[in-house]
Amino acid sequence: IPVFIVAGLLVHFVFLVSIFDIYFSSPLVHGMTPQQTPLPPPAKRLVLFVADGLRADSLYELSSNNTAQAPFLRAILENNGSWGISHTRVPTESRPGHVALIAGFYEDVSAVAKGWKENPVEFDSVFNESKYTWSWGSPDILPMFAKGATGDHVYTFCYTAESEDFGAQDAAKLDTWVFDHVKTFFNSSKSNQTLFAALNEEKVVLFLHLLGIDTNGHAHRPYSREYKENIRKVDEGINEIVSVLESFYGNDGKTAYILTSDHGMTDWGSHGAGHPSETLTPLIVWGAGVNYPQKVTSQLFQDNFLKEWKLENLKRLDVNQADIAPLMASLIGVPFPLNSVGTLPLEYLNNSDHFKAESMFTNAVQVLEQFKVKMNQKKATTLSFLFTPFKPLSDSEQINFLKRARLYIQQQKYNEAVSLCKTLINLALEGLSYYHTYDRLFLGLSIAVSFVGWTTYVILEIIKTHTNLIKATQSNVKEHTGPLYGFTFVGMIIALFLLIQTSPWTYYVYCLLPVPIWFAVVRELHVIRDLAASLWSLPISQSVGFLLICILGIEILVFSFFYRSTLTVGLLVFAGWPVITQLWIQAKRKTLIWILLCVLLAVFPLMPVVGREPNIPLVIAAGLVTLLISCFSLASFSRSENKYQGKEDLKVYFYQMLSIALSTYVVSSTHNSLKNKQGLPVLNQVISWTTLASSSVLPLLSPTLLFQRLFSILLSLMATYLLLSTGYEALFPLVLSGLMLVWIQMEQEALWHYGLSLKPKLAVFNFAYATDITQFRQLHLDDIRRSFFFVFFIVTAFFGTGNIASINSFDPASVYCFLTVFSPFMMGGLLLLKVVIPFVLVSCAFEAVQVTTQLSSKSLFLIVLVISDIMALHFFFLVKDYGSWLDIGTSISHYVLVMSLTIFMMLMNGLAQLLTTKRLELSRRTKHHST
């Protein structure tokens, strides 16, 4: 078995890592030649203000008394410049936002895996192409553009990292720091000859990064007084800087100004996903070479912003965030950044049509350069007869496009030239994407073939060792050598093929993995033959029906990851299970309770995801219900034939009831205290941490009788869960564990119903002696349903109260009983614990089902492995590398979840065995076993 487990872990590890190689690799290419517009530029210098975390609506909307949030900027867009909304891409974080603004490309998802290192990938930027760039602001952002620059012409001035404190006094100080330093810089340059000369050169960029708004938004939310106050301060600061610069340059009219933001922010102060509040950012451009405000009568936009902002009569020019880089390059006449994928927004330019057409042509050639490099790279590593080029942009087509565009410009047909160049840019971008995902199908199929092989192998393993379906036969040695040579030959062919194409080493792993896996399957051919023979003897309708039910069950599981309401459908089907299988005839009362609890549990997936609005009365109700139930069960335990053994057991029981009562009190008092802004009371914090610590030990002190031990586990975990709850989810573990206890009894009835064993008395069933059972029985068809129930309940435990795939849906309010100071690791750990508690309840119940139905845990585990692998194959093809960050993140986490489900279940299985079978003896005493 160890060999099998090691092989399984290795195979799953490869499956897990493969998606990052297949879907998320860096799209950047190197080796293009810089492209520059041949005509003289309108501006000598450019000033870029980036107000980090500023939402478009926060800047443009009017306050309650109809005055502008930012009076200076409002006056600019009404009288001097052009304005619009810049649409950012996900992930809406500071780093990708600045890269899109300044380098003109959207960082791919692989950069996220590399974290916030300064330059995980080398790239060119407007700063790098400029003659000099001076920048002021945050140490997180500025260094990455200075590091990537060639030569020594990008200068940075940063404050210390410690200044960025969420809980600090006013974060607007970060912005006043920037404004003050820029002013002193220009004043000092008057007495410094070299600096003065450098500032008066052409192609100069000044970059002011203003982090205060973002920090205030995180700490106080975007609708707060602090956030709005910060916008006003930034507005005043920009006003001062503009007048300082104009007087320094003697109003020469050669300065262009751009104000924008790297990303927005949600109403609850987070960013990273694709909500419009995060992706819509303001853009205001004015100064040299920029269009004046254009008056219009009507504008067609899907949103109602223009009306809200009272800007219906001023033309709104929307751009994609990466389009701002070519705009800056065109204004000061530097080459477009090499990796830029932006399209120059011509409507912002106040220049001749000739200049616009030339700039657009340069833009098209620059994007086309990237396409050519990418195409040549693929051509070089693919065998010529296997290479399929991107049809719309074959070599002749490229030349044709460029010739026609040149001809239009010479004939002064500038509008035709511009539209032709735009078509060319779009085609080149499509082609870039085509070559970037060129190998995806081939690698994806390799992994899929491995998946299918592995699943087949596990199924054969189950049939061979855990069922009586096949006769034990002596396998022939000759049978093995034939396939061995064949598979070795295939493996060598594949390796040779990859070697000729100079593929990276990971390709070898993905493409050679199917070979040993399918060899293992072929070695079990005799099993397949025997299986086919025994299936042949069954009626066809039975086999097909069984297959259909299996497929339907797995599809329901896959669907439930996307639509939680699918779980409701599943649970309602479960409710009908005893009726369909005639179980209810022998156990009417149990069936009624089972149906009732299934229906109750089915309500939870229909509820909204655990929200941002706490509902403390529900949590208190859950605590009281738990206390009520424990009083009843205490009475029933003492009435049963197995009296409580000694006073110690009662002590443990009362202590658990006390901790439930305390938890209920702590939750209500903590939230009241925080509401009155009195902070977290120390006593409450002590009680919370003590409850958490004791919850793992207390169950081990209780008797190991089946129901008493399971109930003790529920009480301990429930006390902790109450402390982590803020709403209806506090009732979830109660209903879930109720259903689990009935499930254990229903499985007993099912065993008896199929005549597989006598009914052991559950009331006196003892976990401690259960593991000695030597007479494990063989698998029966009904055990597949048992495993499916387990996987279904695990998924229900996971998605029953919400989807944890999105970081945005985490609500820190649920950990306030433990801590209120921001500490991501502590908070993350506690939230993870909250997710794991329902898992533990299901795993302990499954452990009980295993031992009471006399099954070895390995055989059931293998069935669970097959189910989760088939699900994983679905998610492998559903992984997305485009769309909102939320979609991408969700699709990755679904795949990772199902892949880690198997590893996770091994851990859970171990934990459940520990919790159910181990007993800590506090004092020496005589044992009374009245069995």
PDB file of C-alpha atoms in Angstrom, residues 15-210:
ATOM      1  CA  PHE A  15      -2.024  17.288 -11.780  1.00  0.00           C
ATOM      2  CA  LEU A  16      -2.148  20.181  -9.341  1.00  0.00           C
ATOM      3  CA  VAL A  17       0.968  21.992 -10.606  1.00  0.00           C
ATOM      4  CA  SER A  18       0.094  21.443 -14.260  1.00  0.00           C
ATOM      5  CA  ILE A  19      -2.613  24.124 -14.387  1.00  0.00           C
ATOM      6  CA  PHE A  20      -0.126  26.836 -13.526  1.00  0.00           C
ATOM      7  CA  ASP A  21       2.059  25.728 -16.419  1.00  0.00           C
ATOM      8  CA  ILE A  22      -0.736  25.172 -18.910  1.00  0.00           C
ATOM      9  CA  TYR A  23      -2.956  28.157 -18.145  1.00  0.00           C
ATOM     10  CA  PHE A  24      -0.786  30.710 -16.389  1.00  0.00           C
ATOM     11  CA  SER A  25       2.570  31.390 -17.991  1.00  0.00           C
ATOM     12  CA  SER A  26       3.969  34.837 -18.748  1.00  0.00           C
ATOM     13  CA  PRO A  27       2.929  36.233 -22.152  1.00  0.00           C
ATOM     14  CA  LEU A  28       5.813  38.722 -22.468  1.00  0.00           C
ATOM     15  CA  VAL A  29       8.266  38.469 -25.347  1.00  0.00           C
ATOM     16  CA  HIS A  30      11.601  40.205 -25.830  1.00  0.00           C
ATOM     17  CA  GLY A  31      13.624  41.344 -28.817  1.00  0.00           C
ATOM     18  CA  MET A  32      11.375  43.960 -30.479  1.00  0.00           C
ATOM     19  CA  THR A  33      12.778  47.181 -31.959  1.00  0.00           C
ATOM     20  CA  PRO A  34      11.411  50.464 -30.472  1.00  0.00           C
ATOM     21  CA  GLN A  35       8.901  52.398 -32.634  1.00  0.00           C
ATOM     22  CA  GLN A  36       8.649  56.191 -32.518  1.00  0.00           C
ATOM     23  CA  THR A  37       6.379  58.699 -34.306  1.00  0.00           C
ATOM     24  CA  PRO A  38       8.512  60.708 -36.814  1.00  0.00           C
ATOM     25  CA  LEU A  39       6.634  64.021 -36.228  1.00  0.00           C
ATOM     26  CA  PRO A  40       7.555  66.527 -33.448  1.00  0.00           C
ATOM     27  CA  PRO A  41       5.552  66.013 -30.205  1.00  0.00           C
ATOM     28  CA  PRO A  42       3.293  68.707 -28.694  1.00  0.00           C
ATOM     29  CA  ALA A  43       4.682  68.578 -25.117  1.00  0.00           C
ATOM     30  CA  LYS A  44       8.194  68.735 -23.668  1.00  0.00           C
ATOM     31  CA  ARG A  45       7.228  67.230 -20.325  1.00  0.00           C
ATOM     32  CA  LEU A  46       4.446  65.176 -18.747  1.00  0.00           C
ATOM     33  CA  VAL A  47       3.152  65.147 -15.165  1.00  0.00           C
ATOM     34  CA  LEU A  48       1.383  61.933 -14.068  1.00  0.00           C
ATOM     35  CA  PHE A  49      -0.691  62.013 -10.866  1.00  0.00           C
ATOM     36  CA  VAL A  50      -1.880  58.573  -9.724  1.00  0.00           C
ATOM     37  CA  ALA A  51      -4.367  58.753  -6.843  1.00  0.00           C
ATOM     38  CA  ASP A  52      -4.135  55.173  -5.575  1.00  0.00           C
ATOM     39  CA  GLY A  53      -7.540  53.562  -4.878  1.00  0.00           C
ATOM     40  CA  LEU A  54      -9.634  56.499  -6.169  1.00  0.00           C
ATOM     41  CA  ARG A  55     -13.037  55.450  -7.551  1.00  0.00           C
ATOM     42  CA  ALA A  56     -14.432  57.253 -10.590  1.00  0.00           C
ATOM     43  CA  ASP A  57     -17.715  58.095  -8.856  1.00  0.00           C
ATOM     44  CA  SER A  58     -15.937  59.385  -5.722  1.00  0.00           C
ATOM     45  CA  LEU A  59     -14.140  62.007  -7.822  1.00  0.00           C
ATOM     46  CA  TYR A  60     -16.820  63.008 -10.326  1.00  0.00           C
ATOM     47  CA  GLU A  61     -20.004  63.005  -8.221  1.00  0.00           C
ATOM     48  CA  LEU A  62     -21.248  66.162  -6.527  1.00  0.00           C
ATOM     49  CA  SER A  63     -21.654  66.326  -2.753  1.00  0.00           C
ATOM     50  CA  SER A  64     -25.065  66.791  -1.099  1.00  0.00           C
ATOM     51  CA  ASN A  65     -25.019  70.616  -1.460  1.00  0.00           C
ATOM     52  CA  ASN A  66     -24.153  70.353  -5.211  1.00  0.00           C
ATOM     53  CA  THR A  67     -20.511  71.349  -4.809  1.00  0.00           C
ATOM     54  CA  ALA A  68     -17.720  69.321  -6.415  1.00  0.00           C
ATOM     55  CA  GLN A  69     -15.652  66.866  -4.310  1.00  0.00           C
ATOM     56  CA  ALA A  70     -12.556  68.215  -6.061  1.00  0.00           C
ATOM     57  CA  PRO A  71     -13.235  71.833  -7.184  1.00  0.00           C
ATOM     58  CA  PHE A  72      -9.931  72.396  -9.045  1.00  0.00           C
ATOM     59  CA  LEU A  73     -10.166  69.166 -11.095  1.00  0.00           C
ATOM     60  CA  ARG A  74     -13.854  69.786 -11.804  1.00  0.00           C
ATOM     61  CA  ALA A  75     -12.974  73.223 -13.210  1.00  0.00           C
ATOM     62  CA  ILE A  76     -10.233  71.629 -15.369  1.00  0.00           C
ATOM     63  CA  LEU A  77     -12.550  69.099 -16.993  1.00  0.00           C
ATOM     64  CA  GLU A  78     -15.236  71.759 -17.566  1.00  0.00           C
ATOM     65  CA  ASN A  79     -12.894  74.392 -19.078  1.00  0.00           C
ATOM     66  CA  ASN A  80      -9.428  73.061 -19.999  1.00  0.00           C
ATOM     67  CA  GLY A  81      -9.154  69.357 -20.733  1.00  0.00           C
ATOM     68  CA  SER A  82     -10.697  66.026 -21.698  1.00  0.00           C
ATOM     69  CA  TRP A  83     -12.122  63.463 -19.299  1.00  0.00           C
ATOM     70  CA  GLY A  84     -13.426  59.921 -19.205  1.00  0.00           C
ATOM     71  CA  ILE A  85     -13.368  56.651 -17.362  1.00  0.00           C
ATOM     72  CA  SER A  86     -10.382  54.325 -17.524  1.00  0.00           C
ATOM     73  CA  HIS A  87     -11.472  50.672 -17.362  1.00  0.00           C
ATOM     74  CA  THR A  88      -8.962  48.603 -15.425  1.00  0.00           C
ATOM     75  CA  ARG A  89      -8.529  44.855 -15.688  1.00  0.00           C
ATOM     76  CA  VAL A  90      -8.442  42.403 -12.839  1.00  0.00           C
ATOM     77  CA  PRO A  91      -6.626  41.776 -10.571  1.00  0.00           C
ATOM     78  CA  THR A  92      -7.404  45.306  -9.350  1.00  0.00           C
ATOM     79  CA  GLU A  93      -4.269  45.628  -7.247  1.00  0.00           C
ATOM     80  CA  SER A  94      -1.701  48.448  -7.160  1.00  0.00           C
ATOM     81  CA  ARG A  95       1.083  46.650  -8.945  1.00  0.00           C
ATOM     82  CA  PRO A  96      -0.823  45.413 -12.052  1.00  0.00           C
ATOM     83  CA  GLY A  97      -2.618  48.780 -12.226  1.00  0.00           C
ATOM     84  CA  HIS A  98       0.610  50.761 -12.364  1.00  0.00           C
ATOM     85  CA  VAL A  99       2.171  48.342 -14.852  1.00  0.00           C
ATOM     86  CA  ALA A 100      -0.837  48.834 -17.156  1.00  0.00           C
ATOM     87  CA  LEU A 101      -0.646  52.630 -16.825  1.00  0.00           C
ATOM     88  CA  ILE A 102       3.091  53.032 -17.290  1.00  0.00           C
ATOM     89  CA  ALA A 103       4.153  49.992 -19.357  1.00  0.00           C
ATOM     90  CA  GLY A 104       0.918  49.473 -21.283  1.00  0.00           C
ATOM     91  CA  PHE A 105       0.306  45.760 -20.714  1.00  0.00           C
ATOM     92  CA  TYR A 106      -1.827  43.791 -18.279  1.00  0.00           C
ATOM     93  CA  GLU A 107       0.230  41.628 -16.014  1.00  0.00           C
ATOM     94  CA  ASP A 108      -0.822  38.054 -16.443  1.00  0.00           C
ATOM     95  CA  VAL A 109      -1.949  35.848 -13.608  1.00  0.00           C
ATOM     96  CA  SER A 110       1.510  34.280 -13.285  1.00  0.00           C
ATOM     97  CA  ALA A 111       2.779  37.525 -11.744  1.00  0.00           C
ATOM     98  CA  VAL A 112       0.381  36.946  -8.870  1.00  0.00           C
ATOM     99  CA  ALA A 113       2.116  33.668  -8.072  1.00  0.00           C
ATOM    100  CA  LYS A 114       5.409  35.562  -7.938  1.00  0.00           C
ATOM    101  CA  GLY A 115       3.974  38.002  -5.391  1.00  0.00           C
ATOM    102  CA  TRP A 116       5.140  41.573  -5.032  1.00  0.00           C
ATOM    103  CA  LYS A 117       8.784  41.181  -6.011  1.00  0.00           C
ATOM    104  CA  GLU A 118       9.937  44.303  -7.830  1.00  0.00           C
ATOM    105  CA  ASN A 119      10.218  42.807 -11.299  1.00  0.00           C
ATOM    106  CA  PRO A 120       9.266  39.168 -11.657  1.00  0.00           C
ATOM    107  CA  VAL A 121       9.307  39.807 -15.417  1.00  0.00           C
ATOM    108  CA  GLU A 122      11.477  42.324 -17.231  1.00  0.00           C
ATOM    109  CA  PHE A 123       9.471  44.934 -19.090  1.00  0.00           C
ATOM    110  CA  ASP A 124       9.863  48.285 -20.796  1.00  0.00           C
ATOM    111  CA  SER A 125       7.947  51.397 -19.624  1.00  0.00           C
ATOM    112  CA  VAL A 126       7.299  55.036 -20.572  1.00  0.00           C
ATOM    113  CA  PHE A 127       9.700  55.994 -17.746  1.00  0.00           C
ATOM    114  CA  ASN A 128      12.424  53.857 -19.287  1.00  0.00           C
ATOM    115  CA  GLU A 129      11.915  55.465 -22.717  1.00  0.00           C
ATOM    116  CA  SER A 130      11.941  59.026 -21.294  1.00  0.00           C
ATOM    117  CA  LYS A 131      15.063  61.171 -21.014  1.00  0.00           C
ATOM    118  CA  TYR A 132      14.570  61.749 -17.270  1.00  0.00           C
ATOM    119  CA  THR A 133      11.879  60.634 -14.828  1.00  0.00           C
ATOM    120  CA  TRP A 134      11.523  61.952 -11.279  1.00  0.00           C
ATOM    121  CA  SER A 135       9.017  60.142  -9.047  1.00  0.00           C
ATOM    122  CA  TRP A 136       7.722  60.642  -5.502  1.00  0.00           C
ATOM    123  CA  GLY A 137       5.599  58.332  -3.366  1.00  0.00           C
ATOM    124  CA  SER A 138       5.291  54.821  -1.976  1.00  0.00           C
ATOM    125  CA  PRO A 139       8.248  52.404  -1.610  1.00  0.00           C
ATOM    126  CA  ASP A 140       5.968  49.599  -2.899  1.00  0.00           C
ATOM    127  CA  ILE A 141       5.492  51.067  -6.359  1.00  0.00           C
ATOM    128  CA  LEU A 142       8.303  53.410  -7.407  1.00  0.00           C
ATOM    129  CA  PRO A 143      11.316  51.058  -7.181  1.00  0.00           C
ATOM    130  CA  MET A 144       9.899  48.562  -9.677  1.00  0.00           C
ATOM    131  CA  PHE A 145      10.031  51.119 -12.518  1.00  0.00           C
ATOM    132  CA  ALA A 146      13.489  52.339 -11.533  1.00  0.00           C
ATOM    133  CA  LYS A 147      14.881  48.762 -11.369  1.00  0.00           C
ATOM    134  CA  GLY A 148      13.610  47.879 -14.819  1.00  0.00           C
ATOM    135  CA  ALA A 149      15.084  51.011 -16.404  1.00  0.00           C
ATOM    136  CA  THR A 150      18.287  50.896 -18.418  1.00  0.00           C
ATOM    137  CA  GLY A 151      20.933  53.474 -17.476  1.00  0.00           C
ATOM    138  CA  ASP A 152      20.478  55.923 -14.632  1.00  0.00           C
ATOM    139  CA  HIS A 153      17.686  58.293 -15.559  1.00  0.00           C
ATOM    140  CA  VAL A 154      14.755  57.258 -13.314  1.00  0.00           C
ATOM    141  CA  TYR A 155      14.984  58.896  -9.883  1.00  0.00           C
ATOM    142  CA  THR A 156      12.771  57.931  -6.911  1.00  0.00           C
ATOM    143  CA  PHE A 157      11.960  59.666  -3.613  1.00  0.00           C
ATOM    144  CA  CYS A 158      10.000  57.448  -1.172  1.00  0.00           C
ATOM    145  CA  TYR A 159       8.805  57.701   2.410  1.00  0.00           C
ATOM    146  CA  THR A 160       9.426  54.782   4.800  1.00  0.00           C
ATOM    147  CA  ALA A 161       7.292  51.656   4.589  1.00  0.00           C
ATOM    148  CA  GLU A 162       6.242  52.091   8.246  1.00  0.00           C
ATOM    149  CA  SER A 163       4.296  55.248   7.336  1.00  0.00           C
ATOM    150  CA  GLU A 164       1.589  53.144   5.623  1.00  0.00           C
ATOM    151  CA  ASP A 165      -0.379  52.268   8.747  1.00  0.00           C
ATOM    152  CA  PHE A 166      -4.091  51.371   8.510  1.00  0.00           C
ATOM    153  CA  GLY A 167      -4.800  52.253  12.105  1.00  0.00           C
ATOM    154  CA  ALA A 168      -2.709  55.413  12.081  1.00  0.00           C
ATOM    155  CA  GLN A 169      -3.924  58.959  12.502  1.00  0.00           C
ATOM    156  CA  ASP A 170      -4.638  60.544   9.134  1.00  0.00           C
ATOM    157  CA  ALA A 171      -3.289  58.737   6.055  1.00  0.00           C
ATOM    158  CA  ALA A 172      -3.626  61.954   3.988  1.00  0.00           C
ATOM    159  CA  LYS A 173      -0.181  62.810   5.440  1.00  0.00           C
ATOM    160  CA  LEU A 174       1.259  60.413   2.846  1.00  0.00           C
ATOM    161  CA  ASP A 175      -0.013  62.764   0.117  1.00  0.00           C
ATOM    162  CA  THR A 176       1.014  66.027   1.755  1.00  0.00           C
ATOM    163  CA  TRP A 177       4.513  64.470   2.089  1.00  0.00           C
ATOM    164  CA  VAL A 178       4.619  64.030  -1.712  1.00  0.00           C
ATOM    165  CA  PHE A 179       3.361  67.545  -2.481  1.00  0.00           C
ATOM    166  CA  ASP A 180       5.798  69.187  -0.024  1.00  0.00           C
ATOM    167  CA  HIS A 181       8.757  67.256  -1.420  1.00  0.00           C
ATOM    168  CA  VAL A 182       7.933  68.189  -5.024  1.00  0.00           C
ATOM    169  CA  LYS A 183       7.751  71.868  -4.066  1.00  0.00           C
ATOM    170  CA  THR A 184      11.102  71.817  -2.236  1.00  0.00           C
ATOM    171  CA  PHE A 185      12.627  69.867  -5.159  1.00  0.00           C
ATOM    172  CA  PHE A 186      11.700  72.610  -7.652  1.00  0.00           C
ATOM    173  CA  ASN A 187      12.792  75.378  -5.300  1.00  0.00           C
ATOM    174  CA  SER A 188      16.206  73.758  -4.746  1.00  0.00           C
ATOM    175  CA  SER A 189      16.701  73.211  -8.516  1.00  0.00           C
ATOM    176  CA  LYS A 190      16.932  76.974  -9.015  1.00  0.00           C
ATOM    177  CA  SER A 191      20.288  76.969  -7.193  1.00  0.00           C
ATOM    178  CA  ASN A 192      21.493  73.676  -8.763  1.00  0.00           C
ATOM    179  CA  GLN A 193      22.718  74.242 -12.344  1.00  0.00           C
ATOM    180  CA  THR A 194      22.798  70.567 -13.540  1.00  0.00           C
ATOM    181  CA  LEU A 195      19.369  69.784 -12.121  1.00  0.00           C
ATOM    182  CA  PHE A 196      17.918  72.992 -13.605  1.00  0.00           C
ATOM    183  CA  ALA A 197      19.291  72.066 -17.054  1.00  0.00           C
ATOM    184  CA  ALA A 198      17.959  68.494 -16.787  1.00  0.00           C
ATOM    185  CA  LEU A 199      14.471  69.729 -15.828  1.00  0.00           C
ATOM    186  CA  ASN A 200      14.408  71.955 -18.924  1.00  0.00           C
ATOM    187  CA  GLU A 201      15.197  69.084 -21.321  1.00  0.00           C
ATOM    188  CA  GLU A 202      12.600  67.476 -23.576  1.00  0.00           C
ATOM    189  CA  LYS A 203      10.984  64.049 -22.852  1.00  0.00           C
ATOM    190  CA  VAL A 204      10.803  64.586 -19.093  1.00  0.00           C
ATOM    191  CA  VAL A 205       8.301  62.744 -16.870  1.00  0.00           C
ATOM    192  CA  LEU A 206       7.266  63.701 -13.317  1.00  0.00           C
ATOM    193  CA  PHE A 207       5.330  60.986 -11.453  1.00  0.00           C
ATOM    194  CA  LEU A 208       3.434  61.675  -8.198  1.00  0.00           C
ATOM    195  CA  HIS A 209       2.078  58.547  -6.537  1.00  0.00           C
ATOM    196  CA  LEU A 210      -0.572  59.441  -3.922  1.00  0.00           C
TER     197      LEU A 210
END
